Coordinates of C-alpha atoms and ligand atoms in Angstrom, one line a residue:
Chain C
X1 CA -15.3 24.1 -29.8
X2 CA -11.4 22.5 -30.0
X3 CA -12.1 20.7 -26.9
X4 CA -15.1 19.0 -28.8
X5 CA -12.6 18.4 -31.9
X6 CA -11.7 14.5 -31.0
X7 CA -15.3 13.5 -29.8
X8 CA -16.4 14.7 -33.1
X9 CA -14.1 13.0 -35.4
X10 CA -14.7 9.9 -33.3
X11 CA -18.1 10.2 -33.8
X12 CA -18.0 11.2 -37.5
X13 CA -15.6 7.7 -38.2
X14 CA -18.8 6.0 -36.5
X15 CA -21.4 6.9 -38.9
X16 CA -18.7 6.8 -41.8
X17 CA -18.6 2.9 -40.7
X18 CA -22.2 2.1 -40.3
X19 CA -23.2 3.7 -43.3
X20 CA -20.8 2.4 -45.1
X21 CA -21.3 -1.3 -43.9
X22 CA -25.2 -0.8 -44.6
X23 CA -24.6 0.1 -47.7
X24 CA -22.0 -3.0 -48.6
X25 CA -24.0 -4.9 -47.1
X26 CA -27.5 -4.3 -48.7
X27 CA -25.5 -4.0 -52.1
X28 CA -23.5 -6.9 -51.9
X29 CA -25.9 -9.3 -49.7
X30 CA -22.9 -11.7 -48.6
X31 CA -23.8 -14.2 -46.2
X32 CA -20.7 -13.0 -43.4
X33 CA -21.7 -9.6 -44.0
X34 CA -25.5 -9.2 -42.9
X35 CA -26.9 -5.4 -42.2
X36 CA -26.4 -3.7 -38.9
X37 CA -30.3 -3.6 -38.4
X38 CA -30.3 -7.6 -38.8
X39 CA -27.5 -8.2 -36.9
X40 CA -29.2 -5.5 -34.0
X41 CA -32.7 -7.9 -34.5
X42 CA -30.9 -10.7 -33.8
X43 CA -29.6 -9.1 -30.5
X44 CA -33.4 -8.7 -29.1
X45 CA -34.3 -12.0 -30.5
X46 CA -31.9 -13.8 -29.1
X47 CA -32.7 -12.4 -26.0
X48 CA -36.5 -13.7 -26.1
X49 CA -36.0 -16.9 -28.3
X50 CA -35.5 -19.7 -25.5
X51 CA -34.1 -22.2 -27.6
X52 CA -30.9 -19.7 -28.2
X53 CA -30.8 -17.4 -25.0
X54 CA -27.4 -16.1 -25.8
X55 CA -27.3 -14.8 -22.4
X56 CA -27.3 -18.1 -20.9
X57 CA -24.5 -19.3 -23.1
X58 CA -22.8 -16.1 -21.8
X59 CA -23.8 -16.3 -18.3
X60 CA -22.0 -19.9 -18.9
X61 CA -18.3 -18.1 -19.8
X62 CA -19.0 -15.1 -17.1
X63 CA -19.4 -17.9 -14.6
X64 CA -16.1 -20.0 -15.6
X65 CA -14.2 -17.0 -16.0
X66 CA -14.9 -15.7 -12.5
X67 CA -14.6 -19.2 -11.0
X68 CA -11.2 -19.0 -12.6
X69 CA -10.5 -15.7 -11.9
X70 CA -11.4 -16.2 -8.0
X71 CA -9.4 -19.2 -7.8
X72 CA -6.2 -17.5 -10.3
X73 CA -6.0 -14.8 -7.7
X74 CA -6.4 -16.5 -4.3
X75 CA -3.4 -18.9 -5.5
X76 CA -1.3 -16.0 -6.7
X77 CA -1.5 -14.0 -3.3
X78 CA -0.8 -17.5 -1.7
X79 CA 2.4 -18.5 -3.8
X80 CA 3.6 -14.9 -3.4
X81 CA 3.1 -14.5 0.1
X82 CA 5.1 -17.8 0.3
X83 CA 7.7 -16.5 -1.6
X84 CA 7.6 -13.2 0.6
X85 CA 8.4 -15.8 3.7
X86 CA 10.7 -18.1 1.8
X87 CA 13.9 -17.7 -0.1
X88 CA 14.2 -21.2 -1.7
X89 CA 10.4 -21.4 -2.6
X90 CA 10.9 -17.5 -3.9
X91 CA 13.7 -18.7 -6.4
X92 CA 12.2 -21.8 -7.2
X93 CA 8.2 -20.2 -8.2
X94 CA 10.1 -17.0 -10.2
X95 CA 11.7 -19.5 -12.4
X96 CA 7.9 -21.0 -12.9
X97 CA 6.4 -18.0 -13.4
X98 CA 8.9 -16.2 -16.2
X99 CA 8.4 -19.6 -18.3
X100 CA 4.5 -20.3 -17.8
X101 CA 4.2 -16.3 -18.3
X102 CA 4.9 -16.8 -21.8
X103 CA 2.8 -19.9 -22.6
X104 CA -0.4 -18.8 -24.2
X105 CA -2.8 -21.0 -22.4
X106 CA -4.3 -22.1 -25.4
X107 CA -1.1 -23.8 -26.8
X108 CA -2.1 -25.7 -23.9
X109 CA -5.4 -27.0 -24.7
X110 CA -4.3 -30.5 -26.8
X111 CA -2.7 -31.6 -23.6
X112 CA -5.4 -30.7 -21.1
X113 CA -7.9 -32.5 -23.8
X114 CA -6.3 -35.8 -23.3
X115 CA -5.1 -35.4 -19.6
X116 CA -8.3 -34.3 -18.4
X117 CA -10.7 -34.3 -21.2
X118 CA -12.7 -31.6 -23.3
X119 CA -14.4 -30.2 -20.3
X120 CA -15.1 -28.0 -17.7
X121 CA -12.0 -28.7 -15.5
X122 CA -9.8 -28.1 -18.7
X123 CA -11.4 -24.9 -19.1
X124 CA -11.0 -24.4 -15.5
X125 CA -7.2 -24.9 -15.8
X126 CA -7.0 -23.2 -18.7
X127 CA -8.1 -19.8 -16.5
X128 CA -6.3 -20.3 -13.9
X129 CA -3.1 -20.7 -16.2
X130 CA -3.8 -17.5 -17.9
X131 CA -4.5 -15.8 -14.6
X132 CA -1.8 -17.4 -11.9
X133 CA 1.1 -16.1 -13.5
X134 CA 0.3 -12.5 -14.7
X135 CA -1.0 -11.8 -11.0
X136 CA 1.7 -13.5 -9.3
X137 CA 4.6 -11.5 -11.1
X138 CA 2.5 -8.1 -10.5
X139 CA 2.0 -9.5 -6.2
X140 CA 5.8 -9.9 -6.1
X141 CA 6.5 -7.4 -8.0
X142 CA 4.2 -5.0 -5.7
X143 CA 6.0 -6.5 -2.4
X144 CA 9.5 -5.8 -3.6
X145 CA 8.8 -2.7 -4.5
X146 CA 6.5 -1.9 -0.7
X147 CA 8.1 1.0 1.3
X148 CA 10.5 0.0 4.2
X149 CA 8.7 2.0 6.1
X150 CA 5.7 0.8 5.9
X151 CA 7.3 -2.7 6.8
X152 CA 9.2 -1.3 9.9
X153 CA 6.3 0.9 10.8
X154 CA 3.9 -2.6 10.8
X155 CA 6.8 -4.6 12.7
X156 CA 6.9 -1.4 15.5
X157 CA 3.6 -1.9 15.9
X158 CA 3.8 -5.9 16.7
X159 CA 2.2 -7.3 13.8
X160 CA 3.2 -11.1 12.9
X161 CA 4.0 -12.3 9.6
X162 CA 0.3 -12.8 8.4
X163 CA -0.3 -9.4 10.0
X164 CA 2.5 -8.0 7.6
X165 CA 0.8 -9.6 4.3
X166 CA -2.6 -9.2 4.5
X167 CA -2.0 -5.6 6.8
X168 CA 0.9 -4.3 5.4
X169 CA 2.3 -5.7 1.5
X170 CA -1.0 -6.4 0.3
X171 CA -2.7 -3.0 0.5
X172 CA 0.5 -1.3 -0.3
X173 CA 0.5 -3.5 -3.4
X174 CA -3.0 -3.3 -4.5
X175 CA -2.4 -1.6 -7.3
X176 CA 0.1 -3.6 -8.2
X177 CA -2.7 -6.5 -7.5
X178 CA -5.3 -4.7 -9.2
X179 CA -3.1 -4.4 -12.9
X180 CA -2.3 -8.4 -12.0
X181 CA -6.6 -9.0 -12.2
X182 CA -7.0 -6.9 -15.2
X183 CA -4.1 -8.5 -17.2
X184 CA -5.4 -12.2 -16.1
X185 CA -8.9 -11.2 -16.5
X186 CA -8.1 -9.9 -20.3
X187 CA -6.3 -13.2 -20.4
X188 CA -8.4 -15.6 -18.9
X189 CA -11.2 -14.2 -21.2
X190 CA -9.7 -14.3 -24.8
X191 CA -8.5 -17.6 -23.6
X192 CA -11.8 -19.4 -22.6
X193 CA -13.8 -17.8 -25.7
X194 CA -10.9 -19.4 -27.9
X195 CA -11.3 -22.9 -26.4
X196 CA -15.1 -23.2 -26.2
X197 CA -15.1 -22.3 -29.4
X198 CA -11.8 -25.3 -30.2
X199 CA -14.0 -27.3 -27.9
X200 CA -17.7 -27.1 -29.6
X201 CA -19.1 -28.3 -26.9
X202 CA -18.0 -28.5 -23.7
X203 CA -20.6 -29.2 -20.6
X204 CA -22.3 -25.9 -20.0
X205 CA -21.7 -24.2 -23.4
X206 CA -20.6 -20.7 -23.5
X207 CA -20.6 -18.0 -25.7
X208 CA -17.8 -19.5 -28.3
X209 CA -19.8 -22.5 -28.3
X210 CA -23.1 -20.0 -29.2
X211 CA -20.7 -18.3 -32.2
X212 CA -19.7 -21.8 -33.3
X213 CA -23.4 -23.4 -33.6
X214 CA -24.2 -19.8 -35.4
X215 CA -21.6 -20.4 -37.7
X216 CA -22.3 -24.6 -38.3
X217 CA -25.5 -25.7 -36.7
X218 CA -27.8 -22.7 -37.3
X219 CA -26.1 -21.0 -40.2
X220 CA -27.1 -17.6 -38.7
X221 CA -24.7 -14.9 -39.1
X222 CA -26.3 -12.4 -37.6
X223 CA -26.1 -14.3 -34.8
X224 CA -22.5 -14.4 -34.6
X225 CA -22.6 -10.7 -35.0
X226 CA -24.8 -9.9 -32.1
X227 CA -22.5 -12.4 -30.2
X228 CA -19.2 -10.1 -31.1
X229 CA -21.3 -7.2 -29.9
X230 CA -21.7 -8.4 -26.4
X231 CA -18.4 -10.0 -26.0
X232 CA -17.2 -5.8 -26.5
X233 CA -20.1 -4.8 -24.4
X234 CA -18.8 -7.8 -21.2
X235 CA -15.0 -6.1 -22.1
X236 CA -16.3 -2.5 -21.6
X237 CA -18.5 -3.1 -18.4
X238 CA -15.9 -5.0 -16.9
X239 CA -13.5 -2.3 -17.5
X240 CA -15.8 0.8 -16.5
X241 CA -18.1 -0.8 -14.5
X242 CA -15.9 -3.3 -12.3
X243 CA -11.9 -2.4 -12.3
X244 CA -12.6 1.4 -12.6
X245 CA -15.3 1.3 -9.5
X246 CA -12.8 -0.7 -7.5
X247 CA -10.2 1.9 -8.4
X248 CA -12.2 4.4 -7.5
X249 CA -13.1 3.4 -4.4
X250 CA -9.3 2.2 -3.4
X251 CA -6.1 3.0 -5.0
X252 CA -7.4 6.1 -6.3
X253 CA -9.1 7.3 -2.8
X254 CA -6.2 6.4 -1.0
X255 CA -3.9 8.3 -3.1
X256 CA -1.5 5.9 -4.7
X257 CA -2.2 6.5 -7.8
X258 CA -2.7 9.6 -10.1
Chain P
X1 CA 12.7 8.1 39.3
X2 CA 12.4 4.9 37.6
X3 CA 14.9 3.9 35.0
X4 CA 13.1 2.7 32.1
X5 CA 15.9 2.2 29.9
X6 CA 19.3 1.0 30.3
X7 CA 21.8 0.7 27.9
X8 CA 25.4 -0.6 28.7
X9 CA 28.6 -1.2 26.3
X10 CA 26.4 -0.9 23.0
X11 CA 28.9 -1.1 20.1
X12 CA 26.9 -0.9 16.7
X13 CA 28.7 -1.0 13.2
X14 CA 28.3 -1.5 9.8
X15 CA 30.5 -3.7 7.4
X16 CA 33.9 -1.6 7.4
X17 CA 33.8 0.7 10.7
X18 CA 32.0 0.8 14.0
X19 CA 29.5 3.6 14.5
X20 CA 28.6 3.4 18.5
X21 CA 31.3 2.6 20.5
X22 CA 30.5 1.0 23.9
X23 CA 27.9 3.6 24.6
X24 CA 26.0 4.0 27.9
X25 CA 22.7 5.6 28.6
X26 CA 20.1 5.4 31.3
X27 CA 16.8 6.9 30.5
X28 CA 13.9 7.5 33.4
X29 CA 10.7 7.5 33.2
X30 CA 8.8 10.5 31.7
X31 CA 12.0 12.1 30.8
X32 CA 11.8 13.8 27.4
X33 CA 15.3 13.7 26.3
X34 CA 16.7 15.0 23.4
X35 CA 19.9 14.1 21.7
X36 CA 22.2 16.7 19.4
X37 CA 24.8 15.6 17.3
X38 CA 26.4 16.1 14.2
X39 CA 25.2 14.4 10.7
X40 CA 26.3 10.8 10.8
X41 CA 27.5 10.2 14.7
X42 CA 25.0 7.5 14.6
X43 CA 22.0 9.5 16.2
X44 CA 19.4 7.4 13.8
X45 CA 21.4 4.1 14.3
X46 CA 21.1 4.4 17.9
X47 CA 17.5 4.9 18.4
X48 CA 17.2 2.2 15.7
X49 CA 18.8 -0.3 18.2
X50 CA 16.8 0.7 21.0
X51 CA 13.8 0.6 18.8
X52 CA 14.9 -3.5 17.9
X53 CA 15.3 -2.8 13.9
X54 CA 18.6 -3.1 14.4
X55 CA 20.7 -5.9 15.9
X56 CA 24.0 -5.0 18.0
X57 CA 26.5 -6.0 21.2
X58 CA 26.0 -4.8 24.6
X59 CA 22.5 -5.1 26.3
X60 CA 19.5 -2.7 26.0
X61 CA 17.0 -3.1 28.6
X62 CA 14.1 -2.0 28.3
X63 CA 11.7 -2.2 31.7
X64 CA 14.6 -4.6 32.4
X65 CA 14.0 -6.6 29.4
X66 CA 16.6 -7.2 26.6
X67 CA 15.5 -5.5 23.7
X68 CA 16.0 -8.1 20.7
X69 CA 12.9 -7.1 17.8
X70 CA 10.8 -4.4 17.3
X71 CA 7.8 -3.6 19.6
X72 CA 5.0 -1.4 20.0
X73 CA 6.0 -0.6 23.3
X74 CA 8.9 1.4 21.8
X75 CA 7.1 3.2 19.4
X76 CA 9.2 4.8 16.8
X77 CA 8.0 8.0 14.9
X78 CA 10.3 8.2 11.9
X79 CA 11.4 11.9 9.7
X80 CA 9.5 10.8 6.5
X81 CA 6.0 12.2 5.9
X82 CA 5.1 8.6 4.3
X83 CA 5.0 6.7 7.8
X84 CA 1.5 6.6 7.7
X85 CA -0.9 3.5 5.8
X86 CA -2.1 5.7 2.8
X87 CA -5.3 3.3 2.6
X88 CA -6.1 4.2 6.0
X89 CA -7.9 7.1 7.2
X90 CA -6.4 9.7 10.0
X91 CA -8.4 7.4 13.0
X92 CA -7.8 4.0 11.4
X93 CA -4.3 5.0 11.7
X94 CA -4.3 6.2 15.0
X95 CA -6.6 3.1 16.2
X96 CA -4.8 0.4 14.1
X97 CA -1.7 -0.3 16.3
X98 CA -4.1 -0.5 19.2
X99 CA -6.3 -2.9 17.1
X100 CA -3.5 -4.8 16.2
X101 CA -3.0 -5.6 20.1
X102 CA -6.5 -6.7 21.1
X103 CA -8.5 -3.8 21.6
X104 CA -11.2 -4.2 19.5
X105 CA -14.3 -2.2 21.4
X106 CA -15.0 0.1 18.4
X107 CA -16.7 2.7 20.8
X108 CA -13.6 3.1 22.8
X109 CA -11.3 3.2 20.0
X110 CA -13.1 6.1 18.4
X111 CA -12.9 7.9 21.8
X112 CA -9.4 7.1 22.3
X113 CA -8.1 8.4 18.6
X114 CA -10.7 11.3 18.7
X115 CA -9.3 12.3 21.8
X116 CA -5.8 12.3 20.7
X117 CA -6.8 14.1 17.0
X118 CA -7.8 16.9 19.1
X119 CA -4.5 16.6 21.2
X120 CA -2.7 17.8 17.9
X121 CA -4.9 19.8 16.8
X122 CA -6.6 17.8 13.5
X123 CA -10.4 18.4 14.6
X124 CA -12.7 17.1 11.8
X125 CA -10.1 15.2 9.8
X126 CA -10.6 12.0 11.3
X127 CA -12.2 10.8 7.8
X128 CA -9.0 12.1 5.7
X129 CA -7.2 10.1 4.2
X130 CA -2.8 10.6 4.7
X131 CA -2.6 12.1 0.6
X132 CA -5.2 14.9 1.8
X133 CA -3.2 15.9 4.1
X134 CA -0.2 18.4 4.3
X135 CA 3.7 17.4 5.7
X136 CA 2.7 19.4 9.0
X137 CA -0.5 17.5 9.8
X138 CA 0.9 13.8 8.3
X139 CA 3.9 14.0 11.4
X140 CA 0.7 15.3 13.9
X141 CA -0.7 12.0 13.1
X142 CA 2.3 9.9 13.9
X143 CA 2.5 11.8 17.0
X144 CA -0.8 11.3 17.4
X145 CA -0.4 7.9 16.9
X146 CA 2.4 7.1 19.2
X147 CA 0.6 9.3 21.9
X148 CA -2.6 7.4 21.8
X149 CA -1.1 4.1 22.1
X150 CA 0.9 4.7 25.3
X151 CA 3.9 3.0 24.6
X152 CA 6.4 2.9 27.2
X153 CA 8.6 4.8 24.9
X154 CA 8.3 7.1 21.8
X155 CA 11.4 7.2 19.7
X156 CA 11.4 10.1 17.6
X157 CA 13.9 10.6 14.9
X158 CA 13.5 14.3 13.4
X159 CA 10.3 14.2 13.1
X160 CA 10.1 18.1 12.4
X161 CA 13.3 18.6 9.9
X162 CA 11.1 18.7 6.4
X163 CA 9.2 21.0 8.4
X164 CA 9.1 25.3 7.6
X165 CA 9.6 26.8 10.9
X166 CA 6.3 28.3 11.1
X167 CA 5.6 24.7 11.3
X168 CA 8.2 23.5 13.2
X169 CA 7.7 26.3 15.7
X170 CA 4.2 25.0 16.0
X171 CA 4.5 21.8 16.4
X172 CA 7.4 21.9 19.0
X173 CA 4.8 23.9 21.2
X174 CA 2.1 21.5 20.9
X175 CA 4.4 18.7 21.6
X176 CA 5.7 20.3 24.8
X177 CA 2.3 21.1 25.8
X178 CA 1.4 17.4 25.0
X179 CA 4.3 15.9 26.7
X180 CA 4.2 18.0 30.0
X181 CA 0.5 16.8 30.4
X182 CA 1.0 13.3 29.5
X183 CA 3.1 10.5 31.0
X184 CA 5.0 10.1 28.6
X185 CA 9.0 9.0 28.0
X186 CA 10.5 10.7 25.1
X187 CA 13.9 10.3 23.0
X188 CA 13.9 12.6 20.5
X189 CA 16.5 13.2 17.6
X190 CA 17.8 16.7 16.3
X191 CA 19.8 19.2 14.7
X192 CA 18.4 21.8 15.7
X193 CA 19.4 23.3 19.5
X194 CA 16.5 25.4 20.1
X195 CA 13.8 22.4 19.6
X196 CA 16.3 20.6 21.7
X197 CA 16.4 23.2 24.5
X198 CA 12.7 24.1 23.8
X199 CA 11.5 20.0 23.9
X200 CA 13.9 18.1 26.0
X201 CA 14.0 18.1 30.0
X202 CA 17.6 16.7 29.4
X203 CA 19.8 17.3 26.0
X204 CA 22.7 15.1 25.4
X205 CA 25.9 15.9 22.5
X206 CA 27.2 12.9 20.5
X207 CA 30.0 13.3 19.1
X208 CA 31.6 12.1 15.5
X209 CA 32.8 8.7 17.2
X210 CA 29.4 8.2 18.8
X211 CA 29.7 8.6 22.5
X212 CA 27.8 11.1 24.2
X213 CA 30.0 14.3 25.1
X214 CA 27.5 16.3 27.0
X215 CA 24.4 15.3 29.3
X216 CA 22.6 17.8 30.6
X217 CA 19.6 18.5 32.6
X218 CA 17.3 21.4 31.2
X219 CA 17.0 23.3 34.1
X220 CA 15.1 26.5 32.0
X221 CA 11.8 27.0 32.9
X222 CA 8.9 25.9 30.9
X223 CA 7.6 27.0 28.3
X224 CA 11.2 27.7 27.1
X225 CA 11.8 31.1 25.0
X226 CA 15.0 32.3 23.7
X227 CA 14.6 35.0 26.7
X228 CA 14.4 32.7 29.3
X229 CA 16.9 32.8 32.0
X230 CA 19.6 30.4 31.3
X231 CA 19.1 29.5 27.7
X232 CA 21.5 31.8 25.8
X233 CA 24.6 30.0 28.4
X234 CA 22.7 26.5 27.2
X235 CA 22.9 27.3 23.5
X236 CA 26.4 28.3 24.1
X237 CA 27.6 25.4 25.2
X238 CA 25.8 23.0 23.0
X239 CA 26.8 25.2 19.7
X240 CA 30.3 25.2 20.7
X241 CA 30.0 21.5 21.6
X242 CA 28.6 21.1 18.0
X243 CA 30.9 23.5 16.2
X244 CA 33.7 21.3 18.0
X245 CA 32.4 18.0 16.6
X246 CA 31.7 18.8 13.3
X247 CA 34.9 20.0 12.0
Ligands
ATP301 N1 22.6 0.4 6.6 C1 23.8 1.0 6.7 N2 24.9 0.4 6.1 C2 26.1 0.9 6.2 N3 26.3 2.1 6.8 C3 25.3 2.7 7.4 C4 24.0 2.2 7.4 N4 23.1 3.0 8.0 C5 23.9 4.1 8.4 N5 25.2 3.9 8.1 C6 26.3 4.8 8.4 O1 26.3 5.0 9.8 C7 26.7 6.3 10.1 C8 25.6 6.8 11.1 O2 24.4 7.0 10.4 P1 23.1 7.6 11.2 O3 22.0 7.5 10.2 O4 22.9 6.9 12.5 O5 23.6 9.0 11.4 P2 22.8 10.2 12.0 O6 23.5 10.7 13.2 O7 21.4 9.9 12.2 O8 22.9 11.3 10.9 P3 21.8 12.4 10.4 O9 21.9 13.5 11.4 O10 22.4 12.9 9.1 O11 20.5 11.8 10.3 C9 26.7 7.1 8.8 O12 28.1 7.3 8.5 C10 26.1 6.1 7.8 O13 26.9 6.2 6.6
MG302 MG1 19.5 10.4 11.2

């Protein structure tokens, strides 16, 4: 029975909330504050209407993020293996990444609007900043911190430098790499929902731009509701579904972490 | 026999003193030699010259080349359990060096590396992976490893001293089995006189200032027990040769 103690009271808060929030809301009947069962029609609807397919809209931010993402990471392992090879370059990209590290890369966004314009390469940039420099500082991080041995043993065995990287620092690293993805990814994600929703609308609109036109266009809160319901449900398959299977089936088969 | 390796006037040191002084040493092929010594004469820095990590004056020729990086024909397998890749199974291990210099036919690679699992005894843990395996069985892989590559040279620095002696004893048997079989050239670092006398088919002494005191031939008859004839007057005089250097 204690074992189940925490899954109960977790549970217990959950129905506590909903009826709670029911019962606020059917009482009160404020227009940010529909009921749950509204807000859970609104879910299937928008899955059917076709002038409001919500998952379009977020098939539109899944796509820039992973464009980003893809694009983030390859440049991080690039710039760090660089910096593995060279000393200069090394000093020179550290100094980068501890400043850009702590710009959020929305405090970007005025800039990139009138450099590039409000659209899809400034949302491109925008992932890319947030995911570059998390994932670089975990890569370097990872390689300073790969066994000598494994370096010599690689080096006895007549691998070149590329050999080293991709045969010997990255694997060592990965789970250096991995935490580098999930930081970016968290990142990437707030930051792209935050300027398509600064943007209204950009060229293929994404799921800030659904909330937005919820909020001004259709005047459907609901809407916005069922749109904060799947933004949880991307963050929770992402996290189960993706990082946790890749963990699964590296890091944690080979041992390297608990 | 065929010298294999041939080092003259090597002088090694670090920063503030030198730690192999104009050392000589000519190895021959398929000799398994072992080398005594007490802790810090320089036993590890040597081999870690010949094996290239290391740079250093003199000349070490290696099948009459100078020996200036690393290379996988001077295999090195080091003390620490963690040698091996940890995202590779037992046979990727064994195979990888051998991948990593163009053999690529996948059939044959299985063969070779199930051929050598058996060697040191790891039947059916081809698929394990380095964490799911014990001290003992991680340093059979190295050996395994090296073995399987045919290097001209395996470089073996302790390999057995985080071992038990149940363990150790083991392994010392299957690697004098393995060697006697194989054409192999061994240069293998110890403490320990009995794996010396047990392994090597010639045991040198170096002493604190890192030159070699004694070379000797093993003349005892394989497999070597502590009852075989001439190994108590052996293990005489490399204990007092020991005692004698480490005071
Ligand atoms: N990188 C280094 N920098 C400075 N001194 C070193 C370095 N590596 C080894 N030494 C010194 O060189 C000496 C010889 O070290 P080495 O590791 O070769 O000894 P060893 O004979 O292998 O000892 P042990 O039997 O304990 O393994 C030691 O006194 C050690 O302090
Ligand atoms: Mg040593």
């Amino acid at each position: 029975m204690k074992k189940h103690t925490p899954l109960l009271a977790q549970l217990l808060f959950v129905v506590l909330c909903v009826v709670f929030w029911q019962w606020y809301a059917n009482t009160r009947g404020i227009m940010g504050f529909p009921p749950l069962d509204q807000i859970f029609q609104k879910l299937l609807d928008c899955f059917t209407n076709p002038q409001r397919q919500i998952l379009l809209y977020l098939g539109n931010s899944l796509l820039s993020v992973l464009k980003g993402l893809s694009i983030g990471a390859l440049l991080a392992l690039l710039l760090s293996a660089i910096c593995a090879v060279s000393r200069v370059f090394s000093a020179v990209y550290t100094l980068v990444v501890s400043v850009f590290d702590l710009l959020p890369g929305v405090a970007l966004l005025p800039i990139l609007m009138i450099t590039v314009g409000a659209n899809d390469t400034a949302i491109l940039i925008l992932v890319i900043h947030s995911v570059v420099w998390p994932m670089s500082r975990s890569i370097m991080d990872g390689f300073k911190a790969t066994p000598a041995i494994y370096v010599e043993s690689g080096k006895n065995m007549g691998l070149g430098v590329a050999g080293l990287i991709f045969g010997v620092y990255v694997p060592a690293t990965f789970a250096s790499i991995l935490s580098g993805i999930k930081v970016g990814w968290a990142r990437a994600w707030r930051g792209l929902i935050s300027a398509e929703m600064i943007f209204g609308a950009a060229q293929s609109a994404g799921i800030g731009v659904f909330i937005n036109n919820a909020r001004t266009v259709w005047i459907d809160y609901p809407s916005v509701y069922a749109a904060i319901v799947l933004i949880i449900l991307v963050g929770v398959a992402v996290e189960y579904g993706v990082f946790q299977v890749i963990e699964r089936h590296t890091v944690r088969k080979w041992g390297m972490i608990r | 026999m065929k010298e294999l390796l041939k080092i003259r006037d090597l002088t090694k040191g670090y920063t503030d003193r030198s730690i192999l002084e104009k050392l000589d040493l000519t190895v021959y092929e398929n000799e398994f030699i072992c080398i005594l010594g007490p802790s810090g004469c320089g036993k590890s820095t040597l081999l870690r010259c010949i094996a290239g990590f290391e740079d250093y004056t003199g000349s070490i020729l290696c099948n009459g080349k100078p020996v200036t990086a690393p290379a996988p024909q001077r295999m090195m397998v080091f003390q620490d359990y963690n040698q091996l890749f940890p995202w590779k199974t037992v046979e990727q291990n064994i195979q990888y060096p051998l991948k990593v210099n163009g053999l690529r036919d996948k059939e044959k690679l299985r063969q070779i590396s199930d051929e050598y699992v058996h060697k040191v005894g790891l039947d059916g843990y081809q698929r394990y992976y380095p964490h799911e395996l014990s001290g003992g069985m991680k340093q059979r892989v190295a050996i395994a490893k090296a073995l399987a590559f045919k290097p001209e040279l395996i470089l073996m620095d302790e390999p057995f001293a985080a071992l038990d002696a149940i363990t150790r004893n083991s392994l010392q048997q299957e690697l004098a089995d393995i060697s006697a079989n194989e054409n192999v050239t061994v240069i293998f670092i110890t403490h320990n006189i009995q794996e010396a006398l047990t392994l090597g088919t010639r045991v040198l002494l170096m002493n604190k200032q890192g030159k070699i005191v004694i070379d000797e031939e093993n003349t005892i008859p394989k497999p070597v027990k502590p009852s075989s004839p001439g190994y108590g007057a052996m293990w005489d005089r490399f204990s007092r040769g020991l005692a004698q250097e480490s005071n």
